[in-house]
Amino acid sequence: MKKRIITVATVLIVLILLAGNTHRLLPASKDPCQTDITHASNVNELPMFHCLGHTEYVVAPEKEGLLHIARWDHLHSWMTLDWHLQQGFSKEHALELIVLSGQQEYP
C-alpha cells in the first residue's frame, strides 16, 4: 500500500511539473505562448504555469499592426523601452504601453 501511494504521488508530481512547463517542453509550433511577441527569446525565463489561461494584451480594435495593442496584460522584466523599440513600436506608443501596463506589472 505504501509503495502504491509513493508511486501515485510521484506520478502526480511529474504530471504537475509537465503541465506547468509546457512552454519549455512543447515545440514552438504546438505552443503559441512561445511565439508570442512578449515571450519570444525569453521563454525559459517564464515561471511555471505562465502560459496557461492568460492573454498578453488588450486590443484597440480600430487600429492595425502594433497599434492594435492598447495595453499589455502584464509586463515582463525584459519589456523595457529598448525592447519595445526593437520590436518596432514607436517611442510614443512604447512609452504609453509601459505607463498603462506598469500598473499591472508581473512579478
PDB file of C-alpha atoms in Angstrom, residues 3-106:
ATOM      1  CA  LYS A   3       4.570   1.706  -2.342  1.00  0.00           C
ATOM      2  CA  ARG A   4       1.394   2.453  -4.307  1.00  0.00           C
ATOM      3  CA  ILE A   5       0.912   5.810  -2.545  1.00  0.00           C
ATOM      4  CA  ILE A   6       4.516   6.787  -3.295  1.00  0.00           C
ATOM      5  CA  THR A   7       4.081   5.781  -6.941  1.00  0.00           C
ATOM      6  CA  VAL A   8       0.833   7.749  -7.317  1.00  0.00           C
ATOM      7  CA  ALA A   9       2.346  10.794  -5.595  1.00  0.00           C
ATOM      8  CA  THR A  10       5.400  10.637  -7.856  1.00  0.00           C
ATOM      9  CA  VAL A  11       3.251  10.390 -10.985  1.00  0.00           C
ATOM     10  CA  LEU A  12       1.142  13.348  -9.845  1.00  0.00           C
ATOM     11  CA  ILE A  13       4.223  15.478  -9.174  1.00  0.00           C
ATOM     12  CA  VAL A  14       5.646  14.636 -12.598  1.00  0.00           C
ATOM     13  CA  LEU A  15       2.318  15.485 -14.281  1.00  0.00           C
ATOM     14  CA  ILE A  16       2.119  18.805 -12.446  1.00  0.00           C
ATOM     15  CA  LEU A  17       5.680  19.676 -13.467  1.00  0.00           C
ATOM     16  CA  LEU A  18       4.935  18.780 -17.078  1.00  0.00           C
ATOM     17  CA  ALA A  19       1.731  20.829 -17.127  1.00  0.00           C
ATOM     18  CA  GLY A  20       3.438  23.821 -15.577  1.00  0.00           C
ATOM     19  CA  ASN A  21       6.300  23.815 -18.037  1.00  0.00           C
ATOM     20  CA  THR A  22       4.590  23.252 -21.373  1.00  0.00           C
ATOM     21  CA  HIS A  23       6.270  26.387 -22.690  1.00  0.00           C
ATOM     22  CA  ARG A  24       9.655  24.735 -22.113  1.00  0.00           C
ATOM     23  CA  LEU A  25       8.741  21.254 -23.336  1.00  0.00           C
ATOM     24  CA  LEU A  26       6.477  21.618 -26.364  1.00  0.00           C
ATOM     25  CA  PRO A  27       7.828  22.565 -29.785  1.00  0.00           C
ATOM     26  CA  ALA A  28       7.116  26.199 -30.659  1.00  0.00           C
ATOM     27  CA  SER A  29       4.807  25.112 -33.499  1.00  0.00           C
ATOM     28  CA  LYS A  30       2.495  23.477 -30.920  1.00  0.00           C
ATOM     29  CA  ASP A  31       2.635  26.248 -28.318  1.00  0.00           C
ATOM     30  CA  PRO A  32       1.557  29.768 -29.321  1.00  0.00           C
ATOM     31  CA  CYS A  33       2.842  31.081 -25.994  1.00  0.00           C
ATOM     32  CA  GLN A  34       6.415  30.595 -27.211  1.00  0.00           C
ATOM     33  CA  THR A  35       5.916  32.616 -30.372  1.00  0.00           C
ATOM     34  CA  ASP A  36       4.050  35.474 -28.704  1.00  0.00           C
ATOM     35  CA  ILE A  37       5.869  38.779 -29.173  1.00  0.00           C
ATOM     36  CA  THR A  38       6.287  39.185 -25.412  1.00  0.00           C
ATOM     37  CA  HIS A  39       7.786  35.718 -24.892  1.00  0.00           C
ATOM     38  CA  ALA A  40       9.908  35.017 -27.961  1.00  0.00           C
ATOM     39  CA  SER A  41      13.580  34.683 -26.984  1.00  0.00           C
ATOM     40  CA  ASN A  42      12.678  34.696 -23.261  1.00  0.00           C
ATOM     41  CA  VAL A  43      10.581  31.556 -22.900  1.00  0.00           C
ATOM     42  CA  ASN A  44      12.906  29.941 -20.348  1.00  0.00           C
ATOM     43  CA  GLU A  45      12.539  32.935 -18.045  1.00  0.00           C
ATOM     44  CA  LEU A  46       8.785  32.424 -17.709  1.00  0.00           C
ATOM     45  CA  PRO A  47       7.545  30.954 -14.424  1.00  0.00           C
ATOM     46  CA  MET A  48       5.679  27.657 -14.220  1.00  0.00           C
ATOM     47  CA  PHE A  49       2.073  27.748 -15.454  1.00  0.00           C
ATOM     48  CA  HIS A  50       2.644  31.155 -17.071  1.00  0.00           C
ATOM     49  CA  CYS A  51       1.308  30.095 -20.444  1.00  0.00           C
ATOM     50  CA  LEU A  52      -1.957  28.620 -19.211  1.00  0.00           C
ATOM     51  CA  GLY A  53      -5.069  30.748 -19.451  1.00  0.00           C
ATOM     52  CA  HIS A  54      -3.984  34.330 -19.890  1.00  0.00           C
ATOM     53  CA  THR A  55      -3.914  36.916 -22.623  1.00  0.00           C
ATOM     54  CA  GLU A  56      -0.948  39.087 -23.436  1.00  0.00           C
ATOM     55  CA  TYR A  57      -2.662  42.325 -24.322  1.00  0.00           C
ATOM     56  CA  VAL A  58      -5.858  44.338 -24.545  1.00  0.00           C
ATOM     57  CA  VAL A  59      -6.677  45.268 -28.118  1.00  0.00           C
ATOM     58  CA  ALA A  60      -7.544  48.546 -29.766  1.00  0.00           C
ATOM     59  CA  PRO A  61      -9.892  47.031 -32.389  1.00  0.00           C
ATOM     60  CA  GLU A  62      -9.932  50.086 -34.632  1.00  0.00           C
ATOM     61  CA  LYS A  63      -6.131  50.046 -35.094  1.00  0.00           C
ATOM     62  CA  GLU A  64      -3.786  47.923 -37.207  1.00  0.00           C
ATOM     63  CA  GLY A  65      -0.368  46.330 -36.668  1.00  0.00           C
ATOM     64  CA  LEU A  66       1.425  47.123 -33.422  1.00  0.00           C
ATOM     65  CA  LEU A  67      -1.081  49.907 -32.722  1.00  0.00           C
ATOM     66  CA  HIS A  68      -3.634  47.112 -32.280  1.00  0.00           C
ATOM     67  CA  ILE A  69      -2.068  46.639 -28.819  1.00  0.00           C
ATOM     68  CA  ALA A  70      -3.758  49.129 -26.496  1.00  0.00           C
ATOM     69  CA  ARG A  71      -2.293  47.864 -23.214  1.00  0.00           C
ATOM     70  CA  TRP A  72      -0.214  44.880 -22.115  1.00  0.00           C
ATOM     71  CA  ASP A  73      -1.937  42.476 -19.758  1.00  0.00           C
ATOM     72  CA  HIS A  74       1.313  42.394 -17.763  1.00  0.00           C
ATOM     73  CA  LEU A  75       4.915  43.470 -18.208  1.00  0.00           C
ATOM     74  CA  HIS A  76       7.897  41.150 -18.070  1.00  0.00           C
ATOM     75  CA  SER A  77      11.277  42.358 -16.850  1.00  0.00           C
ATOM     76  CA  TRP A  78      12.679  42.365 -20.390  1.00  0.00           C
ATOM     77  CA  MET A  79       9.870  44.551 -21.771  1.00  0.00           C
ATOM     78  CA  THR A  80      11.852  47.779 -21.472  1.00  0.00           C
ATOM     79  CA  LEU A  81      11.678  50.805 -23.741  1.00  0.00           C
ATOM     80  CA  ASP A  82      14.609  49.399 -25.751  1.00  0.00           C
ATOM     81  CA  TRP A  83      12.802  46.072 -26.149  1.00  0.00           C
ATOM     82  CA  HIS A  84       9.691  47.845 -27.449  1.00  0.00           C
ATOM     83  CA  LEU A  85      11.746  49.862 -29.927  1.00  0.00           C
ATOM     84  CA  GLN A  86      13.487  46.694 -31.160  1.00  0.00           C
ATOM     85  CA  GLN A  87      10.061  45.122 -31.768  1.00  0.00           C
ATOM     86  CA  GLY A  88       9.097  48.067 -33.988  1.00  0.00           C
ATOM     87  CA  PHE A  89       6.943  50.146 -31.637  1.00  0.00           C
ATOM     88  CA  SER A  90       7.186  53.903 -31.942  1.00  0.00           C
ATOM     89  CA  LYS A  91       8.724  55.625 -28.920  1.00  0.00           C
ATOM     90  CA  GLU A  92       5.410  57.340 -28.091  1.00  0.00           C
ATOM     91  CA  HIS A  93       3.389  54.133 -28.285  1.00  0.00           C
ATOM     92  CA  ALA A  94       6.028  52.207 -26.312  1.00  0.00           C
ATOM     93  CA  LEU A  95       6.046  54.759 -23.505  1.00  0.00           C
ATOM     94  CA  GLU A  96       2.244  54.774 -23.426  1.00  0.00           C
ATOM     95  CA  LEU A  97       2.170  50.955 -23.165  1.00  0.00           C
ATOM     96  CA  ILE A  98       4.788  50.925 -20.422  1.00  0.00           C
ATOM     97  CA  VAL A  99       2.949  53.556 -18.378  1.00  0.00           C
ATOM     98  CA  LEU A 100      -0.507  51.998 -18.859  1.00  0.00           C
ATOM     99  CA  SER A 101       0.678  48.447 -18.308  1.00  0.00           C
ATOM    100  CA  GLY A 102       3.067  49.207 -15.453  1.00  0.00           C
ATOM    101  CA  GLN A 103       0.082  49.439 -13.157  1.00  0.00           C
ATOM    102  CA  GLN A 104      -0.296  45.653 -13.589  1.00  0.00           C
ATOM    103  CA  GLU A 105       3.365  44.635 -13.511  1.00  0.00           C
ATOM    104  CA  TYR A 106       4.104  40.926 -13.485  1.00  0.00           C
TER     105      TYR A 106
END
